[in-house]
Structure formats: C-alpha cells, structure tokens
Amino acid sequence: MLENTQTNPVKKSVREDRFHGHDYYQVDELLSPEHLMARDAVRDWVKQEVSPIIEDYANRHACPTHLFKGLGDIGAFGPSLPAEYGCGGMDEIAYGVIMQELERGDSGIRSMASVQGSLVMYPIYKFGSEAQRRQYLPKLASGEMIGCFGLTEPDYGSNPAGMVSNIREDGDAYILNGAKMWITNSPVADIAVVWAKDEAGIIRGMILEKGMKGFTAPEIHGKWSLRASVTGELVFEDVRVPKENLLPNVKGMKGPLSCLNKARYGIAWGAIGAAMDCYDSALRYSQERIQFDKPIGQFQLTQKKLAEMITEITKAQLLAWRLGTLANAEKATPAQISMAKRNNVNMALEIAREARQIHGGMGITGEYPIMRHMMNLESVITYEGTHDIHLLITGMDITGFNAFQ
Ligand code: TGC
Ligand code: FAD
C-alpha cells in the first residue's frame, strides 16, 4: 500500500519550503550568468527569510517591515537603476527575475520592492533634481528609508487623470490638499511621491516627508488579500510642501504613467513566481497524495491540469523574457507591457485556482501556499491597472480607437 503524506492542518507548524524552479523550455539558457546569480540569490533569501514567517504574518494581517532592510541588502530596490546612487546597475531582465523570486515568496513582498524601486526611486531618478537623487536614492536603495506612491484617489482609480488633489503656490512652497486611497506602504513610509494638479490643472509630482504638518497616512484594515502588505490612505490638509520638493522634470499624466510601466513590467515577471509556487506544490502533492490506491497524479484529469499549468507558465516565461530584451533595448512599448501584465497575472490566478483543486481540502489551509497566492493575486489583477483596463490599452493599440473617451 502506498503511503499518504497528508499532515494535520490543525497542528501549528512552519511549512517546509520545498520549492524548486521549473524550466520546461530551457529558458535559463536565455539568461546570463548575472541573471542566474541574482535569481538564485533571491530564491535562497526568500527560502530563509520569507517562507518561514509569511504564513504567520498573512494570518495576522501584519506586514513584516523588518524585511525592508534585507530587501535592500539583496539589491531588490531599484536593481536596474544606476549604481552611482547606491542602486543595482543591472539590466531589466535581472530586475524581472528578482521580482519573480520575491513573488514566489509572496505578492506582498514583491509589492514592497516594486513600489519602492519602480514607483518611488524611479520617478526621483527620472524626474528629480540631482539634489533629490543624492538625498533620497541611496537611503531608499538600502532600505533605510521606506517610500510610497500616491496616485489613486477615492473617486479616481482607473481614471487617475480626474484626480482632485491639488496644489497652489504660496511663497516658497505649495499648499497641498486632497486624499489618496489604496496606497501600499503608506502607514510605514518615510516619504511619499504624490501626484496632484497645479492651479493650471497640470499634474505635478512631489516628495512629501512623514511629519509634515497636515499630512497623515491612516491604515486600511480588513483586507482578505495581500494581508502581509500594509495599505493605507494619504490625507493632505493644507500641507506646506517646499518648492524644492517638486519633481522638476515632468508635467502631466505621462509622469505617473511612466512609473507604472516600470512596475507593471515587474509584475509581469512577479506573477510567474506565484504561478510556479502553486504549480510546484500541486505537482508534488499529485505525486504524494494517494486516492483509490494510486497517486492522484496518475489520474488523467490531474495530468490535464498540471500539463496546462506548465504550458501556461512556459508561455508567460517566454513573454516576460522577450519583453525584458525589448526593455533592455528601450523598445518595450506601454501596450506591450500591458499585454504581459494582463496575461501573466491572469495566468497565475487561473493556476492558483487549479492548484487549489489538486490539493483538495488541504488546499484551503495555510499548510500550503496556494490560498494565500490566490487571494493576493486578486489584488494584483486589480492594481497597476485592472485586467480590463489593460485589455482596453491593447485594444486601443491595435485598432487605433480609444475606448476611454
Ligand atoms: P492619455 O490621455 O492616454 O495619456 C496622457 C499622457 O500620458 C502619456 N501616456 C503614457 N506615458 C507613459 N507611459 C504610459 N503607459 C502612458 N500612457 C499614456 C500619453 O502619451 C499622454 O502624453 P502627453 O505628452 O500627450 O500628455 O491618458 P488617460 O488619462 O486617458 O489614461 C489612460 C489610461 C486609462 C490607460 C490610464 O489612466 C491608466 O493606465 N489607468 C490605470 C490606472 C492605474 O494603473 N493605476 C495604478 C495606480 S498605482 C498602483 O496600483 C500601485 S500598486 C503597487 C504595488 O503594491 O505593487
Ligand atoms: P475602479 O476604477 O472603480 O474600477 C472598478 C471596475 O470598473 C474594474 O473592474 C474596472 O476594470 C472597471 N472599469 C473602470 N473603468 C472602465 C472602463 N473605462 N471600461 C471598462 N471597465 C472599466 N494605487 C496607488 O496609487 N498606489 C498604490 O501603492 C496602490 N496600491 C494598491 C494596493 C492594493 C492592495 C490595491 C487593491 C490597490 C492599490 N492601488 C494603489 C490602487 C489601484 O491601482 C486601483 O485599485 C486600481 O487602479 C483600480 O481602481 P479602483 O479600485 O478605483 O477601481
């Protein structure tokens, strides 16, 4: 008689992380030694620092903020920004594989890194003054300082151009009023990159520091998704923002949207990590779980699920890798990034659902990572542009008709 390995979900235990990567099409051959080294280093770090604690933090709806320093140490913040500001100086594929490994651990951990690197450090690097770069980037890269990005408002999510947050000039400062909603890391952030309209209605970016009078960041409680990531609001009541805190080199929606390109690119890779973790767990479970005196992996219906999963993961890997080569050549278009974000996140969510089925009842417990990934991915498919917004971006690109107007 074959032996079952099902464990008791009621027994409190730290799940052993038995993950290993999957590379059905030898995509590793397309990666450089530097990419592989970065990937493996982050994979090891996730096994040591994230896997043993993540289920507990997610259960408690608490953010493991102590990991910010470790993320800085492994170079997860701004890996493709220049080394002269304390950043990684690597290419876009290295950034991608790092996001993949972090999200393999948890989407919330990847969120910590992608907000900090793509939505806070990138705009400071791209649109900031030299003084702003020197003041903020090294501390953000090391994890000594935490940042957040305020674009979404309570009444303007998919349509951020409608935002009502505003600034008016007052001597050597701007007076900021308004509110932002759903802001990753806001309650723990030292600085916030905030987008608001000036008196002419033009969108401007600025850097706010914690402690500025009239600036608060209350936490949003009760999320059933991304429970290990902290989310909050940003509230501005006559906040006096010194003029030197304005990002001088950008005006209009292309400012925040350029940052989103970076973050969406990272998510296209990150989602592969979550999918791989679900597949890896389901494959092992199918080989170990016995029903009708056979491993369930011997049933054709289980094989169909697993074969479809690895096919979709492989397609997503190739899409991400090609997007990475285009990004390295500075040729990746926003619409190409939208396609990869939309496809890969949806793929990961579908795989999480199928993997849950393969785990049977055990799939709903914290003994396996599946349910946590699945719930996380419900946010990932919504933030950084919803699934349908990305479809409409592709639609606009191929037809030439703008469905948003
Ligand atoms: P539209 O009128 O089309 O364009 C305005 C200006 O922006 C330019 N542009 C872009 N530039 C760079 N990158 C892009 N992706 C761009 N898309 C457009 C455009 O060329 C134009 O430039 P100019 O010089 O002519 O002024 O813009 P629109 O206001 O109609 O917006 C279109 C739409 C719907 C696609 C856009 O609003 C959108 O993407 N909406 C989705 C909102 C979104 O993604 N929000 C994300 C918030 S941040 C977040 O979720 C963080 S989660 C982080 C985590 O925890 O990981
Ligand atoms: P809505 O825009 O109200 O959309 C609701 C539904 O309507 C969606 O299904 C959408 O696809 C659909 N819809 C809207 N417009 C159209 C249309 N034209 N055609 C067809 N369908 C449409 N934002 C930040 O600025 N910074 C952050 O750090 C940040 N972190 C986040 C963290 C989490 C956990 C979450 C959940 C969100 C975060 N966001 C952040 C906000 C996120 O980007 C928005 O939730 C997202 O852009 C969608 O906006 P909304 O929630 O207001 O939905």
Coordinates of C-alpha atoms and ligand atoms in Angstrom, one line a residue:
M1 CA 0.0 0.0 0.0
L2 CA 1.3 3.4 -0.9
E3 CA 1.7 5.9 2.0
N4 CA -0.1 9.2 2.2
T5 CA 1.7 12.3 3.4
Q6 CA -1.2 14.5 4.3
T7 CA -0.4 16.4 7.5
N8 CA -2.8 17.7 10.1
P9 CA -3.7 21.3 9.2
V10 CA -4.8 22.0 12.8
K11 CA -1.3 21.3 14.1
K12 CA 0.6 24.6 14.1
S13 CA 3.7 24.1 12.0
V14 CA 6.1 26.1 9.9
R15 CA 5.7 24.7 6.4
E16 CA 9.0 23.4 4.9
D17 CA 9.7 25.3 1.7
R18 CA 10.4 22.5 -0.8
F19 CA 10.2 24.8 -3.9
H20 CA 12.4 24.3 -6.8
G21 CA 12.2 26.2 -10.1
H22 CA 10.6 24.9 -13.3
D23 CA 12.1 25.5 -16.7
Y24 CA 10.4 23.3 -19.3
Y25 CA 11.8 25.2 -22.3
Q26 CA 15.3 25.8 -21.0
V27 CA 14.6 29.5 -20.7
D28 CA 17.6 29.6 -18.3
E29 CA 19.8 29.3 -21.4
L30 CA 18.4 32.7 -22.4
L31 CA 19.6 34.2 -19.1
S32 CA 23.1 35.5 -18.4
P33 CA 25.3 34.3 -15.5
E34 CA 24.5 37.6 -13.8
H35 CA 20.7 37.0 -14.2
L36 CA 21.0 33.5 -12.8
M37 CA 23.2 34.6 -9.9
A38 CA 20.6 37.3 -9.0
R39 CA 17.7 34.9 -9.3
D40 CA 19.4 32.2 -7.2
A41 CA 20.5 34.6 -4.5
V42 CA 16.9 36.0 -4.1
R43 CA 15.5 32.5 -4.2
D44 CA 17.8 31.5 -1.3
W45 CA 16.9 34.7 0.6
V46 CA 13.2 34.0 0.2
K47 CA 13.6 30.5 1.5
Q48 CA 15.5 31.7 4.5
E49 CA 13.7 34.9 5.4
V50 CA 10.2 34.9 3.8
S51 CA 8.9 31.3 3.7
P52 CA 9.3 30.6 7.5
I53 CA 7.3 33.6 8.5
I54 CA 5.0 34.6 5.7
E55 CA 2.0 32.4 6.6
D56 CA 2.0 33.8 10.2
Y57 CA 2.2 37.4 9.0
A58 CA -0.5 36.9 6.5
N59 CA -2.7 35.2 9.1
R60 CA -2.2 38.2 11.5
H61 CA -2.7 40.7 8.7
A62 CA 0.7 42.2 9.6
C63 CA 3.5 43.5 7.4
P64 CA 7.0 42.1 8.0
T65 CA 8.6 45.6 7.9
H66 CA 11.9 44.2 9.2
L67 CA 12.3 42.7 5.7
F68 CA 12.8 46.2 4.2
K69 CA 16.5 46.1 5.3
G70 CA 17.0 42.6 4.0
L71 CA 15.4 43.5 0.6
G72 CA 17.9 46.4 0.5
D73 CA 20.8 44.1 1.3
I74 CA 19.9 41.8 -1.6
G75 CA 19.6 44.6 -4.0
A76 CA 15.8 44.3 -4.6
F77 CA 15.2 48.1 -4.6
G78 CA 15.9 49.7 -7.9
P79 CA 18.1 46.8 -9.3
S80 CA 18.2 48.4 -12.8
L81 CA 18.8 52.0 -11.6
P82 CA 22.4 53.3 -11.7
A83 CA 25.0 52.1 -9.2
E84 CA 26.2 55.7 -8.5
Y85 CA 23.0 56.2 -6.4
G86 CA 23.5 53.0 -4.5
C87 CA 21.3 51.0 -6.8
G88 CA 21.9 47.7 -8.6
G89 CA 23.1 48.9 -12.0
M90 CA 21.8 45.7 -13.6
D91 CA 19.6 45.3 -16.6
E92 CA 15.8 44.9 -16.9
I93 CA 15.9 41.1 -17.0
A94 CA 17.8 41.0 -13.7
Y95 CA 15.1 43.2 -12.3
G96 CA 12.5 40.8 -13.7
V97 CA 13.9 37.6 -12.2
I98 CA 14.3 39.3 -8.8
M99 CA 10.6 40.2 -8.9
Q100 CA 9.7 36.7 -9.9
E101 CA 11.5 35.2 -6.9
L102 CA 10.1 37.7 -4.5
E103 CA 6.5 37.0 -5.7
R104 CA 7.3 33.3 -5.5
G105 CA 7.5 34.0 -1.7
D106 CA 4.5 36.4 -1.6
S107 CA 3.0 39.1 -3.8
G108 CA 3.1 41.4 -0.8
I109 CA 6.9 41.1 -0.6
R110 CA 7.2 41.8 -4.3
S111 CA 4.9 44.8 -3.7
M112 CA 7.3 46.2 -1.1
A113 CA 10.0 46.0 -3.7
S114 CA 8.2 47.2 -6.7
V115 CA 6.6 50.2 -5.0
Q116 CA 10.0 51.3 -3.5
G117 CA 12.0 50.6 -6.7
S118 CA 9.6 51.5 -9.6
L119 CA 7.2 53.9 -8.1
V120 CA 9.4 55.9 -5.7
M121 CA 13.0 55.6 -6.7
Y122 CA 12.4 55.6 -10.5
P123 CA 10.5 58.9 -10.5
I124 CA 13.0 60.5 -8.3
Y125 CA 15.8 59.3 -10.6
K126 CA 14.0 60.1 -13.8
F127 CA 12.2 63.3 -12.9
G128 CA 14.0 64.5 -9.8
S129 CA 16.8 67.1 -9.4
E130 CA 20.3 65.9 -8.8
A131 CA 20.0 67.1 -5.2
Q132 CA 16.8 65.0 -4.8
R133 CA 18.5 61.9 -6.3
R134 CA 21.5 62.2 -3.9
Q135 CA 19.3 62.9 -0.9
Y136 CA 16.9 60.0 -1.3
L137 CA 18.1 57.3 -3.6
P138 CA 20.9 55.7 -1.6
K139 CA 18.7 55.5 1.6
L140 CA 15.8 54.0 -0.4
A141 CA 18.1 51.5 -2.1
S142 CA 19.5 50.3 1.2
G143 CA 16.0 50.0 2.8
E144 CA 16.9 52.6 5.4
M145 CA 14.1 54.7 4.1
I146 CA 10.7 53.5 3.0
G147 CA 8.7 55.2 0.3
C148 CA 5.1 55.0 -1.1
F149 CA 3.4 56.3 -4.3
G150 CA 0.1 58.2 -4.2
L151 CA -1.8 58.3 -7.5
T152 CA -5.2 56.6 -6.9
E153 CA -7.9 58.7 -5.1
P154 CA -11.2 57.5 -3.6
D155 CA -13.1 58.7 -6.7
Y156 CA -10.4 58.2 -9.3
G157 CA -9.0 54.7 -9.6
S158 CA -8.8 53.5 -13.3
N159 CA -9.1 57.2 -14.4
P160 CA -6.3 58.9 -12.3
A161 CA -6.3 61.9 -14.7
G162 CA -9.6 63.0 -13.0
M163 CA -7.8 63.4 -9.7
V164 CA -8.8 66.3 -7.4
S165 CA -5.8 66.6 -5.1
N166 CA -4.3 70.0 -5.8
I167 CA -1.5 72.4 -5.1
R168 CA -1.5 76.2 -5.0
E169 CA 1.6 78.4 -4.9
D170 CA 2.3 80.2 -1.6
G171 CA 5.7 82.0 -1.4
D172 CA 8.5 79.4 -1.3
A173 CA 6.0 76.5 -1.0
Y174 CA 3.0 74.8 -2.5
I175 CA -0.1 74.2 -0.3
L176 CA -1.4 70.6 -1.0
N177 CA -5.0 69.5 -0.3
G178 CA -6.7 66.2 -1.2
A179 CA -6.5 62.5 -0.4
K180 CA -5.1 59.3 -1.9
M181 CA -6.5 55.8 -1.4
W182 CA -5.2 52.2 -1.5
I183 CA -1.6 53.3 -1.1
T184 CA 0.9 50.4 -0.5
N185 CA 3.2 51.0 2.4
S186 CA 1.8 54.4 3.2
P187 CA 1.4 53.9 7.0
V188 CA 5.0 52.9 7.4
A189 CA 6.6 55.2 4.7
D190 CA 9.1 57.9 5.5
I191 CA 8.4 59.6 2.1
A192 CA 5.6 59.7 -0.4
V193 CA 5.8 60.5 -4.1
V194 CA 2.4 62.3 -4.6
W195 CA 0.7 63.4 -7.8
A196 CA -1.6 66.5 -7.7
K197 CA -2.9 69.2 -10.0
D198 CA -1.5 72.7 -10.0
E199 CA -3.5 75.8 -10.5
A200 CA -3.5 75.4 -14.3
G201 CA -4.8 71.8 -13.8
I202 CA -1.5 70.2 -14.8
I203 CA -0.4 67.1 -12.9
R204 CA 2.8 67.5 -11.0
G205 CA 4.8 65.1 -8.8
M206 CA 6.3 66.0 -5.4
I207 CA 8.0 64.3 -2.5
L208 CA 6.3 64.5 0.9
E209 CA 8.1 63.6 4.1
K210 CA 6.5 62.0 7.1
G211 CA 5.8 64.5 9.9
M212 CA 4.9 67.4 7.5
K213 CA 2.1 69.4 9.2
G214 CA -1.4 68.3 7.9
F215 CA -0.1 65.1 6.3
T216 CA -1.4 61.8 7.7
A217 CA -1.4 58.2 6.4
P218 CA -4.1 56.0 8.1
E219 CA -4.0 52.3 7.6
I220 CA -6.8 50.4 5.7
H221 CA -7.8 47.4 7.7
G222 CA -9.7 44.2 6.9
K223 CA -8.1 43.2 3.6
W224 CA -8.5 39.5 2.6
S225 CA -5.8 39.9 0.0
L226 CA -2.2 41.0 0.3
R227 CA -2.5 40.6 4.1
A228 CA 1.2 40.7 4.6
S229 CA 1.4 44.1 2.8
V230 CA 0.4 47.3 4.6
T231 CA -2.0 49.5 2.7
G232 CA -3.3 53.0 3.7
E233 CA -4.6 56.4 2.7
L234 CA -2.7 59.6 2.3
V235 CA -4.6 62.7 3.6
F236 CA -3.4 66.2 2.9
E237 CA -4.9 69.2 4.8
D238 CA -3.1 72.4 3.8
V239 CA 0.3 70.6 3.7
R240 CA 3.1 73.1 3.1
V241 CA 5.4 71.4 0.5
P242 CA 8.6 73.3 -0.1
K243 CA 9.2 74.2 -3.7
E244 CA 12.4 72.2 -3.8
N245 CA 10.3 69.0 -3.1
L246 CA 8.6 69.3 -6.5
L247 CA 9.9 66.9 -9.2
P248 CA 11.1 69.5 -11.7
N249 CA 11.4 67.4 -14.8
V250 CA 7.9 66.2 -15.6
K251 CA 4.5 67.6 -16.1
G252 CA 1.2 65.7 -17.0
M253 CA -0.1 62.2 -16.8
K254 CA 3.0 60.8 -18.6
G255 CA 4.9 61.3 -15.3
P256 CA 2.9 58.7 -13.1
L257 CA 2.1 56.5 -16.2
S258 CA 5.9 56.1 -16.9
C259 CA 6.4 54.9 -13.4
L260 CA 3.5 52.4 -13.9
N261 CA 5.3 51.0 -16.9
K262 CA 8.2 50.0 -14.7
A263 CA 6.1 48.5 -12.0
R264 CA 3.8 46.7 -14.4
Y265 CA 6.8 45.2 -16.1
G266 CA 8.0 43.8 -12.8
I267 CA 4.6 42.4 -12.1
A268 CA 4.6 40.5 -15.4
W269 CA 7.6 38.7 -14.1
G270 CA 6.5 38.5 -10.5
A271 CA 3.2 36.7 -11.4
I272 CA 5.3 33.9 -12.9
G273 CA 6.8 33.3 -9.4
A274 CA 3.4 33.0 -7.7
A275 CA 2.3 30.6 -10.5
M276 CA 5.4 28.5 -10.2
D277 CA 5.0 28.1 -6.5
C278 CA 1.4 26.9 -7.0
Y279 CA 2.4 24.5 -9.8
D280 CA 5.4 23.2 -7.8
S281 CA 3.2 22.5 -4.8
A282 CA 0.5 20.9 -6.9
L283 CA 2.9 18.7 -8.8
R284 CA 4.5 17.4 -5.6
Y285 CA 1.1 16.9 -4.0
S286 CA -0.1 14.9 -7.0
Q287 CA 2.8 12.6 -6.7
E288 CA 2.4 12.1 -2.9
R289 CA -1.4 12.1 -2.3
I290 CA -2.9 8.7 -2.7
Q291 CA -6.6 8.0 -3.6
F292 CA -8.1 4.8 -5.0
D293 CA -4.7 3.3 -4.2
K294 CA -2.8 5.5 -6.7
P295 CA -1.1 8.8 -6.6
I296 CA -3.7 11.4 -7.8
G297 CA -1.1 12.4 -10.4
Q298 CA -1.8 9.1 -12.1
F299 CA -5.4 10.3 -13.0
Q300 CA -5.7 11.8 -16.4
L301 CA -7.8 14.8 -15.1
T302 CA -5.0 15.7 -12.7
Q303 CA -2.4 15.4 -15.5
K304 CA -4.5 17.7 -17.7
K305 CA -4.5 20.4 -15.0
L306 CA -0.7 20.1 -14.5
A307 CA 0.1 19.9 -18.2
E308 CA -1.9 23.0 -18.8
M309 CA -0.3 24.8 -15.9
I310 CA 3.3 24.2 -17.1
T311 CA 2.3 25.1 -20.7
E312 CA 0.9 28.5 -19.5
I313 CA 3.9 29.1 -17.2
T314 CA 6.2 28.4 -20.1
K315 CA 4.4 30.8 -22.4
A316 CA 4.4 33.5 -19.7
Q317 CA 8.2 33.0 -19.2
L318 CA 8.8 33.5 -22.9
L319 CA 6.6 36.6 -23.0
A320 CA 8.4 38.1 -20.0
W321 CA 11.9 37.3 -21.3
R322 CA 11.1 38.8 -24.7
L323 CA 9.6 41.9 -23.0
G324 CA 12.9 42.1 -21.0
T325 CA 15.0 42.1 -24.1
L326 CA 12.8 44.9 -25.6
A327 CA 13.1 46.8 -22.3
N328 CA 16.9 46.4 -22.3
A329 CA 16.9 48.0 -25.8
E330 CA 14.5 50.7 -24.5
K331 CA 11.9 49.5 -27.1
A332 CA 9.2 48.0 -24.9
T333 CA 6.0 49.9 -25.5
P334 CA 3.5 50.6 -22.8
A335 CA 1.0 48.5 -24.7
Q336 CA 3.4 45.5 -24.8
I337 CA 3.9 45.9 -21.1
S338 CA 0.1 45.9 -20.6
M339 CA -0.2 42.7 -22.5
A340 CA 2.4 40.9 -20.4
K341 CA 1.0 42.2 -17.1
R342 CA -2.6 41.2 -18.0
N343 CA -1.7 37.8 -19.4
N344 CA 0.7 36.7 -16.7
V345 CA -1.3 37.8 -13.7
N346 CA -4.4 36.2 -15.1
M347 CA -2.4 33.0 -15.9
A348 CA -1.1 33.0 -12.3
L349 CA -4.6 33.4 -10.9
E350 CA -6.0 30.5 -13.0
I351 CA -3.1 28.3 -11.9
A352 CA -3.7 29.1 -8.3
R353 CA -7.3 28.1 -8.7
E354 CA -6.4 24.8 -10.4
A355 CA -3.7 24.1 -7.9
R356 CA -6.2 24.6 -5.1
Q357 CA -8.4 21.9 -6.7
I358 CA -5.5 19.4 -6.9
H359 CA -4.8 20.0 -3.2
G360 CA -8.4 19.1 -2.3
G361 CA -9.4 20.2 1.2
M362 CA -5.8 20.7 2.1
G363 CA -5.6 23.5 -0.5
I364 CA -7.7 25.8 1.6
T365 CA -5.3 25.6 4.6
G366 CA -2.2 27.6 5.4
E367 CA -0.2 24.3 5.2
Y368 CA 0.2 25.1 1.5
P369 CA 0.8 28.5 -0.1
I370 CA -2.0 28.2 -2.6
M371 CA -4.8 30.1 -1.0
R372 CA -2.5 32.9 0.1
H373 CA -1.2 33.3 -3.5
M374 CA -4.8 33.1 -4.9
M375 CA -6.1 35.8 -2.6
N376 CA -3.0 38.0 -3.2
L377 CA -3.5 37.7 -7.0
E378 CA -7.0 39.2 -6.7
S379 CA -5.2 42.4 -5.8
V380 CA -2.5 42.0 -8.3
I381 CA -5.1 41.6 -11.1
T382 CA -6.6 44.9 -10.0
Y383 CA -3.8 47.2 -9.1
E384 CA -1.4 48.8 -11.5
G385 CA -4.3 48.9 -14.0
T386 CA -7.1 46.4 -13.8
H387 CA -7.3 43.3 -16.1
D388 CA -9.9 45.1 -18.3
I389 CA -8.1 48.4 -18.4
H390 CA -5.0 46.6 -19.8
L391 CA -7.3 44.8 -22.4
L392 CA -8.6 48.3 -23.5
I393 CA -5.0 49.5 -23.7
T394 CA -4.2 46.6 -26.1
G395 CA -7.5 47.2 -27.9
M396 CA -6.6 50.9 -28.4
D397 CA -3.1 50.0 -29.6
I398 CA -4.3 47.5 -32.3
T399 CA -7.4 49.3 -33.5
G400 CA -6.4 52.9 -33.1
F401 CA -9.7 53.6 -31.3
N402 CA -9.6 55.0 -27.7
A403 CA -12.3 53.3 -25.7
F404 CA -11.7 55.5 -22.7
Q405 CA -13.0 58.6 -24.4
Ligands
TGC1 P1 -3.9 59.5 -22.1 O1 -4.7 60.8 -22.4 O2 -4.0 58.4 -23.0 O3 -2.3 60.0 -22.0 C1 -1.9 61.1 -21.2 C2 -0.4 61.3 -21.4 O4 0.3 60.2 -20.9 C3 1.0 59.5 -22.0 N1 0.9 58.1 -21.6 C4 1.9 57.4 -21.2 N2 3.2 57.7 -20.9 C5 4.0 56.8 -20.4 N3 3.5 55.5 -20.1 C6 2.3 55.1 -20.4 N4 1.9 53.9 -20.1 C7 1.4 56.1 -20.9 N5 0.1 56.1 -21.3 C8 -0.2 57.3 -21.7 C9 0.3 59.9 -23.2 O5 1.2 59.8 -24.3 C10 0.0 61.3 -22.9 O6 1.1 62.1 -23.0 P2 1.1 63.7 -23.5 O7 2.5 64.1 -23.7 O8 0.3 63.7 -24.8 O9 0.4 64.4 -22.4 O10 -4.1 59.1 -20.6 P3 -5.5 58.8 -19.9 O11 -5.6 59.8 -18.7 O12 -6.7 58.8 -20.9 O13 -5.2 57.4 -19.3 C11 -5.4 56.3 -19.9 C12 -5.3 55.0 -19.0 C13 -6.7 54.5 -18.7 C14 -4.7 53.9 -19.8 C15 -4.6 55.3 -17.7 O14 -5.2 56.2 -16.9 C16 -4.3 54.0 -16.9 O15 -3.4 53.3 -17.1 N6 -5.2 53.8 -15.9 C17 -5.0 52.7 -14.9 C18 -4.6 53.4 -13.6 C19 -3.5 52.6 -12.8 O16 -2.9 51.7 -13.4 N7 -3.3 53.0 -11.6 C20 -2.2 52.4 -10.8 C21 -2.0 53.1 -9.5 S1 -0.5 52.7 -8.7 C22 -0.7 51.1 -8.2 O17 -1.7 50.5 -8.4 C23 0.4 50.6 -7.3 S2 0.1 49.0 -6.7 C24 1.7 48.8 -6.3 C25 2.0 47.5 -5.6 O18 1.7 47.3 -4.4 O19 2.8 46.7 -6.2
FAD2 P1 -12.4 51.3 -10.5 O1 -11.6 52.2 -11.3 O2 -13.5 51.9 -9.7 O3 -12.8 50.1 -11.3 C1 -13.9 49.2 -10.9 C2 -14.2 48.3 -12.1 O4 -14.6 49.0 -13.2 C3 -13.0 47.5 -12.6 O5 -13.4 46.2 -12.9 C4 -12.5 48.2 -13.8 O6 -11.8 47.4 -14.7 C5 -13.8 48.7 -14.4 N1 -13.7 49.9 -15.2 C6 -13.3 51.1 -14.9 N2 -13.2 51.9 -16.0 C7 -13.5 51.1 -17.0 C8 -13.7 51.3 -18.4 N3 -13.3 52.5 -19.0 N4 -14.1 50.3 -19.2 C9 -14.3 49.1 -18.7 N5 -14.3 48.8 -17.4 C10 -13.9 49.8 -16.6 N6 -2.7 53.0 -6.1 C11 -1.7 53.8 -5.9 O7 -1.7 55.0 -6.4 N7 -0.6 53.5 -5.2 C12 -0.5 52.3 -4.6 O8 0.5 52.0 -3.9 C13 -1.6 51.4 -4.7 N8 -1.5 50.2 -4.0 C14 -2.6 49.3 -4.1 C15 -2.7 48.2 -3.2 C16 -3.8 47.4 -3.2 C17 -3.8 46.2 -2.3 C18 -4.9 47.7 -4.0 C19 -6.1 46.8 -4.0 C20 -4.9 48.8 -4.8 C21 -3.8 49.7 -4.9 N9 -3.8 50.9 -5.6 C22 -2.7 51.7 -5.5 C23 -4.9 51.3 -6.3 C24 -5.2 50.5 -7.6 O9 -4.3 50.9 -8.6 C25 -6.6 50.7 -8.0 O10 -7.4 49.9 -7.1 C26 -6.9 50.3 -9.5 O11 -6.3 51.2 -10.4 C27 -8.4 50.3 -9.8 O12 -9.0 51.4 -9.3 P2 -10.4 51.2 -8.4 O13 -10.1 50.2 -7.3 O14 -10.8 52.6 -8.0 O15 -11.4 50.5 -9.4

